[in-house]
PDB file of C-alpha atoms in Angstrom:
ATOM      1  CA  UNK A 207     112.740  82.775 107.319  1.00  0.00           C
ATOM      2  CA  UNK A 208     113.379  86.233 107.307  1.00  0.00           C
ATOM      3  CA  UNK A 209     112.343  88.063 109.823  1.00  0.00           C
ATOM      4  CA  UNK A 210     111.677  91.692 110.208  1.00  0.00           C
ATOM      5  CA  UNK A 211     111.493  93.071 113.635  1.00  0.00           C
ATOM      6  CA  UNK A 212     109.843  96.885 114.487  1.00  0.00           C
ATOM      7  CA  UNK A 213     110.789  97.486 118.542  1.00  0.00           C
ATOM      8  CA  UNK A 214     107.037  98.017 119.583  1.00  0.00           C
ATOM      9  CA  UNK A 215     103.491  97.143 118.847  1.00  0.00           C
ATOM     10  CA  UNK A 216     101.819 100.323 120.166  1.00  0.00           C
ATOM     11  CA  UNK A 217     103.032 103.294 121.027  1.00  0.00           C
ATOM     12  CA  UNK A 218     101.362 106.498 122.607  1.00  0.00           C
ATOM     13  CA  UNK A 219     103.158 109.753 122.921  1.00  0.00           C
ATOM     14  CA  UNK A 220     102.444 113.450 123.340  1.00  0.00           C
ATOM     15  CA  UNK A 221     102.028 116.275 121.094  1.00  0.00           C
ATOM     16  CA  UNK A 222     105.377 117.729 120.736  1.00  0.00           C
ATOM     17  CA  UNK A 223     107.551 114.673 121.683  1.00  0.00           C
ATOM     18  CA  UNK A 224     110.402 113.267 119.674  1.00  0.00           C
ATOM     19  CA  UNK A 225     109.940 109.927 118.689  1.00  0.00           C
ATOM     20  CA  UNK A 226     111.462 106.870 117.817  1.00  0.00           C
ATOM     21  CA  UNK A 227     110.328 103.945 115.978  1.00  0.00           C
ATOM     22  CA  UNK A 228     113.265 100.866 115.182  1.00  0.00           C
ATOM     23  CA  UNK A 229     113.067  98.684 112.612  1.00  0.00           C
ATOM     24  CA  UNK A 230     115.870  95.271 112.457  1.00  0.00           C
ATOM     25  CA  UNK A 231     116.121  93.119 109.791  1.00  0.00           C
ATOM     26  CA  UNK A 232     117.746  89.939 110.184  1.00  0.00           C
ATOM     27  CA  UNK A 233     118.747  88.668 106.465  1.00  0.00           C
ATOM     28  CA  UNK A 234     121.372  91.369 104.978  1.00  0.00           C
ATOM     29  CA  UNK A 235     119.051  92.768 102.647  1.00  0.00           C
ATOM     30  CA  UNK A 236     120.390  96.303 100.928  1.00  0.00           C
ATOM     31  CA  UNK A 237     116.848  97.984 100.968  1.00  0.00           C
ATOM     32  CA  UNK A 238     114.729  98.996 103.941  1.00  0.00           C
ATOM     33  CA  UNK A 239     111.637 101.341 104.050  1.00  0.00           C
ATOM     34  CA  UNK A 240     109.240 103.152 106.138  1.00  0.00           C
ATOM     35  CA  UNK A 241     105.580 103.570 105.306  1.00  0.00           C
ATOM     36  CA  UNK A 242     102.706 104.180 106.861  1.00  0.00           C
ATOM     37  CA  UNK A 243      99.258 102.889 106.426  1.00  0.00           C
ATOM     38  CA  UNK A 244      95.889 104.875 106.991  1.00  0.00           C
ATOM     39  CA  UNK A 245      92.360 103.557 106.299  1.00  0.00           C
ATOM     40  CA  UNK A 246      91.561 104.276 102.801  1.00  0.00           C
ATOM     41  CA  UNK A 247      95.105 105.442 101.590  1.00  0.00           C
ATOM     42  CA  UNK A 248      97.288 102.083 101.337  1.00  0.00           C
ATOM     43  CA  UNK A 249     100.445 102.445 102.311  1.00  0.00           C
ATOM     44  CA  UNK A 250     102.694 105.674 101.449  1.00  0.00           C
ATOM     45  CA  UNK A 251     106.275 105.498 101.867  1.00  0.00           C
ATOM     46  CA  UNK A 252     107.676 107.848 103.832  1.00  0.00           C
ATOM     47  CA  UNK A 253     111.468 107.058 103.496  1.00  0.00           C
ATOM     48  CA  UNK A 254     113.858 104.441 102.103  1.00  0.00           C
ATOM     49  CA  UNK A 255     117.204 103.312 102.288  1.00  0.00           C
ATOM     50  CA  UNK A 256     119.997 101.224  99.681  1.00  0.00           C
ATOM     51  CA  UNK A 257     122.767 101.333 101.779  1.00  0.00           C
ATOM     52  CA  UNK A 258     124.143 102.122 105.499  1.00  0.00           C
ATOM     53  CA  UNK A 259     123.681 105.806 105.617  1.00  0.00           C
ATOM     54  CA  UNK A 260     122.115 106.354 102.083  1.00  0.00           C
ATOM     55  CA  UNK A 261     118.658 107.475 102.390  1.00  0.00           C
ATOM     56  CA  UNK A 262     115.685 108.957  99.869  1.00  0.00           C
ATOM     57  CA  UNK A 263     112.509 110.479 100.449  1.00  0.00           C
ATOM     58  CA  UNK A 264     109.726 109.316  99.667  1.00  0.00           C
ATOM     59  CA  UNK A 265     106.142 110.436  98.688  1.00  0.00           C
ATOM     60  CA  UNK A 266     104.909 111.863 102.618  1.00  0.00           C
ATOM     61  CA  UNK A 267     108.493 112.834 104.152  1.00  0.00           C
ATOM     62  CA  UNK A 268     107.444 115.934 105.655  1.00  0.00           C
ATOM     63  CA  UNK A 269     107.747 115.555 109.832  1.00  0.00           C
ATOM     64  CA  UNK A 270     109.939 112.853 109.638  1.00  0.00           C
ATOM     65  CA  UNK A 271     113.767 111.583 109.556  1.00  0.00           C
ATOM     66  CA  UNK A 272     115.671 108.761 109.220  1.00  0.00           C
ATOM     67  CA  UNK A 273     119.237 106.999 110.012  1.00  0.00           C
ATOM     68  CA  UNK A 274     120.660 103.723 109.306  1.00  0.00           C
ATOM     69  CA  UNK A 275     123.724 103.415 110.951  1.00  0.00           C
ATOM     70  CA  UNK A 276     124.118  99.739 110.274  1.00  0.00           C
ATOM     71  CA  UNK A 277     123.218  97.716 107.969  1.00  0.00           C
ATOM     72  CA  UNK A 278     120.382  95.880 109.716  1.00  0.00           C
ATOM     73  CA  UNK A 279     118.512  99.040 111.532  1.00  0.00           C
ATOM     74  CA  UNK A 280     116.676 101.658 109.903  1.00  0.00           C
ATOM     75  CA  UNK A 281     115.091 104.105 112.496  1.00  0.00           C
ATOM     76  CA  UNK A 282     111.784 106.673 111.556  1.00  0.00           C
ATOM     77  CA  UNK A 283     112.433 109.694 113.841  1.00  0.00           C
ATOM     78  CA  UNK A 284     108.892 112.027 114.567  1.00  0.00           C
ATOM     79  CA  UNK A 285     111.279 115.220 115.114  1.00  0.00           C
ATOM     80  CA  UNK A 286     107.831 116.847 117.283  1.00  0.00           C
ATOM     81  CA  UNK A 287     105.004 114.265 116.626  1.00  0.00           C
ATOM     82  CA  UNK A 288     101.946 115.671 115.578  1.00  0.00           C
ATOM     83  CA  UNK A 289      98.194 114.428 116.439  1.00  0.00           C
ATOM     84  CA  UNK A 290      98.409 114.348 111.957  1.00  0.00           C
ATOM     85  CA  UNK A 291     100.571 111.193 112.873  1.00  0.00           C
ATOM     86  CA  UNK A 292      98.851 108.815 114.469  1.00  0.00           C
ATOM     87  CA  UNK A 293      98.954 106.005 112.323  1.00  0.00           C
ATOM     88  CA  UNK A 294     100.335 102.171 111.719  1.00  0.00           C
ATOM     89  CA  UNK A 295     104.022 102.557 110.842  1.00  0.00           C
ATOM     90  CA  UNK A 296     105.024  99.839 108.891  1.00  0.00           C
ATOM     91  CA  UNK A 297     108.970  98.833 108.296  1.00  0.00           C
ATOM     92  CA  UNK A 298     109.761  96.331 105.314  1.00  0.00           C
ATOM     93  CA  UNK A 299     113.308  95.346 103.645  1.00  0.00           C
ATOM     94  CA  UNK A 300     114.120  93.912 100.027  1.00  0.00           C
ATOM     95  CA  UNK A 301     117.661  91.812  99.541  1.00  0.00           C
ATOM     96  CA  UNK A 302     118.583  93.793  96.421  1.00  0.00           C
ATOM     97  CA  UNK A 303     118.105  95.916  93.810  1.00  0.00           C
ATOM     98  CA  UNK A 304     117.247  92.706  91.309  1.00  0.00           C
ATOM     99  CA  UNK A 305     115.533  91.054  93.873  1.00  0.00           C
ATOM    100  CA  UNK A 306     112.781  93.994  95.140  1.00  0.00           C
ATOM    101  CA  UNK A 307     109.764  91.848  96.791  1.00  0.00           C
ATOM    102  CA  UNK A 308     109.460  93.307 100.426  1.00  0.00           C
ATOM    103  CA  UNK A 309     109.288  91.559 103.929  1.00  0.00           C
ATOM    104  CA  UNK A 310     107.124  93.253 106.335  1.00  0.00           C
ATOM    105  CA  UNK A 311     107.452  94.026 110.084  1.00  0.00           C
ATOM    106  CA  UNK A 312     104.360  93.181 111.972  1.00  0.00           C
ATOM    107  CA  UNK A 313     103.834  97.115 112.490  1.00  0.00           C
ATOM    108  CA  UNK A 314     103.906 100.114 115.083  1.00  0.00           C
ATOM    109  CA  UNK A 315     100.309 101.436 115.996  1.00  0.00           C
ATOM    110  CA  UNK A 316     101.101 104.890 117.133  1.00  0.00           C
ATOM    111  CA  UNK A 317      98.924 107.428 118.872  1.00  0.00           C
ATOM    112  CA  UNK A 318      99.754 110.602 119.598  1.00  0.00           C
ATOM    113  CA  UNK A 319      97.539 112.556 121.793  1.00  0.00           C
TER     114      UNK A 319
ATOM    115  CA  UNK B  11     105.242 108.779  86.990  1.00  0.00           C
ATOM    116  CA  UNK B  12     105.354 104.880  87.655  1.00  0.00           C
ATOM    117  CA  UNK B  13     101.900 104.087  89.625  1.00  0.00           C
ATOM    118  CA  UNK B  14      99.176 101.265  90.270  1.00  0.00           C
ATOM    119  CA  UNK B  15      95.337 102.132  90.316  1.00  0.00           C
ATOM    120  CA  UNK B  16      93.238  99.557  92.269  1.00  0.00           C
ATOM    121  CA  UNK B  17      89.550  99.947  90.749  1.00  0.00           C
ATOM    122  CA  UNK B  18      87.769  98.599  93.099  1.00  0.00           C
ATOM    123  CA  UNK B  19      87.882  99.737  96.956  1.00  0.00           C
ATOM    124  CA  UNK B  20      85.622  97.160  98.271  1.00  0.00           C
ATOM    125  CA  UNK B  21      84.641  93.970  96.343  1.00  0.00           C
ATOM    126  CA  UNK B  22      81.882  91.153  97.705  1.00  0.00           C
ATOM    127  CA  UNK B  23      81.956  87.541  96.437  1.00  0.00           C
ATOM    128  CA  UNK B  24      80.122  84.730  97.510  1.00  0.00           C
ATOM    129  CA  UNK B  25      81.997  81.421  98.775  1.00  0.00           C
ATOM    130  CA  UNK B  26      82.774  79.257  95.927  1.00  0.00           C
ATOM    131  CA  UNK B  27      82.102  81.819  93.014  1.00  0.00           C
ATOM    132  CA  UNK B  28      85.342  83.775  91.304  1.00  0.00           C
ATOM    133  CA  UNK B  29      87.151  86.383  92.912  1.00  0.00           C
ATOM    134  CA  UNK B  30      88.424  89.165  90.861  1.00  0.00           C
ATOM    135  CA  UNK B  31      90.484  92.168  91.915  1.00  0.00           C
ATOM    136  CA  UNK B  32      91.465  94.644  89.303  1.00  0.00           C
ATOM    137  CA  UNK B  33      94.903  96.861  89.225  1.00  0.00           C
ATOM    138  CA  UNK B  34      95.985  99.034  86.178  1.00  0.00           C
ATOM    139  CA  UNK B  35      99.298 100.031  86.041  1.00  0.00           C
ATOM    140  CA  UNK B  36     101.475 103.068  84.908  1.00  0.00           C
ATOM    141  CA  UNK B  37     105.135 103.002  84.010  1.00  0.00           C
ATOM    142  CA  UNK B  38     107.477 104.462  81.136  1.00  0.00           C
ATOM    143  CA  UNK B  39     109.476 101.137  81.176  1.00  0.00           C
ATOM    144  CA  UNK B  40     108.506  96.950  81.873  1.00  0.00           C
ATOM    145  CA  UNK B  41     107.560  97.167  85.508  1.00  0.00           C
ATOM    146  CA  UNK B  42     108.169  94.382  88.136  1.00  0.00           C
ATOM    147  CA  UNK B  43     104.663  94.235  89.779  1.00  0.00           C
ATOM    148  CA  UNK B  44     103.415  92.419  93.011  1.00  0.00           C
ATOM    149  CA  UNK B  45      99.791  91.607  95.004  1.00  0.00           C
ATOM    150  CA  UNK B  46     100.471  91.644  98.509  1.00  0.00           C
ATOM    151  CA  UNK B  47      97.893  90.213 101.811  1.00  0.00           C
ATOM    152  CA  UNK B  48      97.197  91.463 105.050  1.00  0.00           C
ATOM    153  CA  UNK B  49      94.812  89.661 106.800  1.00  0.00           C
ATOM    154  CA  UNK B  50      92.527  91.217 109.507  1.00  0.00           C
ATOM    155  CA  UNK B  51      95.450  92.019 112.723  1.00  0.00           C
ATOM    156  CA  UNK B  52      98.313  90.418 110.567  1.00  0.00           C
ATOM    157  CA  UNK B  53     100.853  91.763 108.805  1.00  0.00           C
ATOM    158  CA  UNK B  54     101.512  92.083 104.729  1.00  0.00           C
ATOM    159  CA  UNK B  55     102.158  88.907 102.910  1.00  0.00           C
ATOM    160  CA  UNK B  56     103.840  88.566  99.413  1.00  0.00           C
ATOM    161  CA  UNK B  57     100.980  87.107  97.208  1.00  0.00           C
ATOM    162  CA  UNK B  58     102.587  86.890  93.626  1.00  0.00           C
ATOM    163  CA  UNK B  59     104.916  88.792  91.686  1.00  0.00           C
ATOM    164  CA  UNK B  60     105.982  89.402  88.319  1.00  0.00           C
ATOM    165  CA  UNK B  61     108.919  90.555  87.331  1.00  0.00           C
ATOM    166  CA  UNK B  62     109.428  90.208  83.181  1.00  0.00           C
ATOM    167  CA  UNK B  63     108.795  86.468  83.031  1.00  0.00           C
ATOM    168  CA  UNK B  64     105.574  84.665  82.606  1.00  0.00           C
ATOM    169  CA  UNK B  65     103.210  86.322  81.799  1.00  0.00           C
ATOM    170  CA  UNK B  66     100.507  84.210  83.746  1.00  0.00           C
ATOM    171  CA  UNK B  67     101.876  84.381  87.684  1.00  0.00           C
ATOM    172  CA  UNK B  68     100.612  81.770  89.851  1.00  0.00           C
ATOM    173  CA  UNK B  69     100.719  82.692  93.791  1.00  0.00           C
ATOM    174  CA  UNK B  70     100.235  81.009  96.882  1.00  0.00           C
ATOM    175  CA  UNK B  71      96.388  80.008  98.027  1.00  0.00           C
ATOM    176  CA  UNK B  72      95.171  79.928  94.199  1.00  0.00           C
ATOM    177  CA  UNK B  73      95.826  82.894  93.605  1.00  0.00           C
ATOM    178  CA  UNK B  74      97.290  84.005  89.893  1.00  0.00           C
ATOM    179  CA  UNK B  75      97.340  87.452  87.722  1.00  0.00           C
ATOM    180  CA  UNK B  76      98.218  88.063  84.340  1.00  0.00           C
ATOM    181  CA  UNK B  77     100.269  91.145  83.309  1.00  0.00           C
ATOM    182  CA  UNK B  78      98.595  92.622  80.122  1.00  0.00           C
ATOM    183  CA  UNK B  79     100.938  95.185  78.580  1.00  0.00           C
ATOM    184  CA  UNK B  80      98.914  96.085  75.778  1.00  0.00           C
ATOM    185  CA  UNK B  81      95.679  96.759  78.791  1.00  0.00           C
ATOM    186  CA  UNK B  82      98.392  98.125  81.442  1.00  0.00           C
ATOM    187  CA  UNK B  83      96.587  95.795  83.572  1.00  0.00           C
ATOM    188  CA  UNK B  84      97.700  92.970  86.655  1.00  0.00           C
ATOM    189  CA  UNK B  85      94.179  91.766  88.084  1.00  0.00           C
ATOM    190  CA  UNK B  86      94.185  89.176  90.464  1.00  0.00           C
ATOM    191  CA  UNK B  87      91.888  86.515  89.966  1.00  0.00           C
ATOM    192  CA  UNK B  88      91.134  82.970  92.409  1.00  0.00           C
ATOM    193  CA  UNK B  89      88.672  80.493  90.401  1.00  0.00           C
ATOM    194  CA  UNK B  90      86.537  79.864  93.640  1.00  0.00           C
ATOM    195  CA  UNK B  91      86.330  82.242  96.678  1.00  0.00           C
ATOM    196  CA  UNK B  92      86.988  80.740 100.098  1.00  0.00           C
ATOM    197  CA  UNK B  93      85.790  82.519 103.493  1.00  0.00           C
ATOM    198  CA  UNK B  94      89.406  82.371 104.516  1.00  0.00           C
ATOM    199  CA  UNK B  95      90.479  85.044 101.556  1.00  0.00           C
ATOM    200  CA  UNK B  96      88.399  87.460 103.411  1.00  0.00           C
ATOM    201  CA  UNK B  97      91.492  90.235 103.839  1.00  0.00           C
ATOM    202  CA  UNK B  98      92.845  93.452 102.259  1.00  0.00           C
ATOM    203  CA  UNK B  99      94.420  93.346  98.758  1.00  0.00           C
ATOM    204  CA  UNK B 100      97.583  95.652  97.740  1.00  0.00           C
ATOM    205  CA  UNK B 101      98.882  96.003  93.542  1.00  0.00           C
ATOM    206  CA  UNK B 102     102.629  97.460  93.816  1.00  0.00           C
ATOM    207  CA  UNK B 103     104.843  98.430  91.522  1.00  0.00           C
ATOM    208  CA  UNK B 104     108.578  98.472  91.917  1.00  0.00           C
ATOM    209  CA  UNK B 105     110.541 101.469  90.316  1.00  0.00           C
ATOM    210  CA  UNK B 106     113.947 102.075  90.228  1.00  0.00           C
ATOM    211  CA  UNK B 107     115.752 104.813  91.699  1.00  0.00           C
ATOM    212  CA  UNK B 108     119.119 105.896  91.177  1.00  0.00           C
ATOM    213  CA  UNK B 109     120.143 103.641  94.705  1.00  0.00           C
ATOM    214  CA  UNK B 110     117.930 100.945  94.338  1.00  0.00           C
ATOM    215  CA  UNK B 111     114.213 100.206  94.765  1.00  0.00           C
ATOM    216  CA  UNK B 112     111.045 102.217  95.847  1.00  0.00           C
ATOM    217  CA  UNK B 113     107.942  99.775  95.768  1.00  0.00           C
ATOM    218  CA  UNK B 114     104.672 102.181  95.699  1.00  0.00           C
ATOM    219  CA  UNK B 115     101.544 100.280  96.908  1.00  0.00           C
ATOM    220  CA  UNK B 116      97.720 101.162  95.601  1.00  0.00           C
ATOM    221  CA  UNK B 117      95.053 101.961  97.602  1.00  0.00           C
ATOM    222  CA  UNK B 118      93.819  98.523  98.382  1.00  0.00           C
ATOM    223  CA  UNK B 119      90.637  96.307  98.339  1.00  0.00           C
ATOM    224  CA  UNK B 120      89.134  94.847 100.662  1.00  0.00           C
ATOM    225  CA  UNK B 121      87.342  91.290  99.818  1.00  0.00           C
ATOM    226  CA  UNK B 122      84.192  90.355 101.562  1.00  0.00           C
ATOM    227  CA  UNK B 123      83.713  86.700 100.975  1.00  0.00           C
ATOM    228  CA  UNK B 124      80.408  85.376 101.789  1.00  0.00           C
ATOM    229  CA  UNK B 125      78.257  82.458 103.100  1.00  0.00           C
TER     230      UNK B 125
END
């Protein structure tokens, strides 16, 4: 099975912090994205990735950064997280470009305060 | 701009009785489409996809949705609701970027399935 791992369940930080939010994947798959999922809204994606170090924005990027380094990590960065951001963050990964149907990571509840 | 609209943000059925979930779809070329799950505390499940094949996609737990390209339509339909569907209901549709793939999600519904 694949599996797709996000570092914590819940998260609380402070106005103004940096934070990080890991995502590993355990299957090789080229594609891995970050979106985040508010009550009413569905999910927006935030960012995405093809390849190590490739990266695109997506539709809410504003606030937030990304790096994949390897293959199997893709990392959301909250350069000064914002009470706006409290949210789930959700991580998911596709194998390929023919093959797009996403695995999900059980999710990050974040709360910043 | 490729897009899904989910009609319906809350839909009630009673147990037994059909379930039906409606998603229209906008894209400039033959999308590759997808429901998705997520339970109550659990995370998203792939439902059903279709991806220029059948036309008629069958899914796990009885689920299946045709893709009507002349209604730019994808509605999930079950014949007979079970409490167990109770959950939140996602269309997607996959486009293509220049590096690969962006899946953009709708808005959701949530099914109420009744005694």
């Amino acid at each position: 099975d694949v599996k797709v791992t996000q570092s914590s369940r819940y998260l609380v930080k402070r106005t103004g912090e940096k934070v990080f939010l890991e995502c590993v994947q355990d299957m090789d798959h080229e594609n891995m994205f970050w979106y985040r999922q508010d009550p009413g809204l569905g999910l927006r994606l935030i960012y995405f990735s093809y390849d190590v170090k490739m990266k695109e924005k997506g539709d809410i990027p504003e606030g937030y950064s990304v790096s994949r380094e390897k293959k199997e990590r893709f990392s959301l960065i909250l350069e000064s997280a914002s009470t706006n951001q409290t949210s789930m963050y959700l991580c998911a990964s596709t194998p390929d470009r023919d093959l797009p149907w996403a695995f999900f990571g059980q999710g990050t509840r974040l709360t910043v305060v | 701009a490729q897009s899904v609209t989910q009609l319906d943000s809350h839909v009630s059925v009673s147990e037994g009785t059909p379930v039906l979930l409606r998603c229209n779809y906008s894209s400039s070329y033959s999308p590759s489409l997808f429901w998705y799950v997520q339970h109550p505390n659990k995370g998203l499940q792939l439902l059903l996809k279709y991806t220029s094949a059948a036309t008629l996609v069958k899914g796990i737990n009885g689920f299946e949705a045709e893709f009507k390209k002349s209604e730019t339509s994808f509605h999930l339909t079950k014949p007979s609701a079970h409490m167990s569907d109770a959950a939140e209901y996602f269309c997607v549709v996959r486009i293509l970027t220049g590096g690969g793939n962006k899946l953009t999600f709708g808005t959701g519904t949530q099914l109420k399935v009744e005694l």
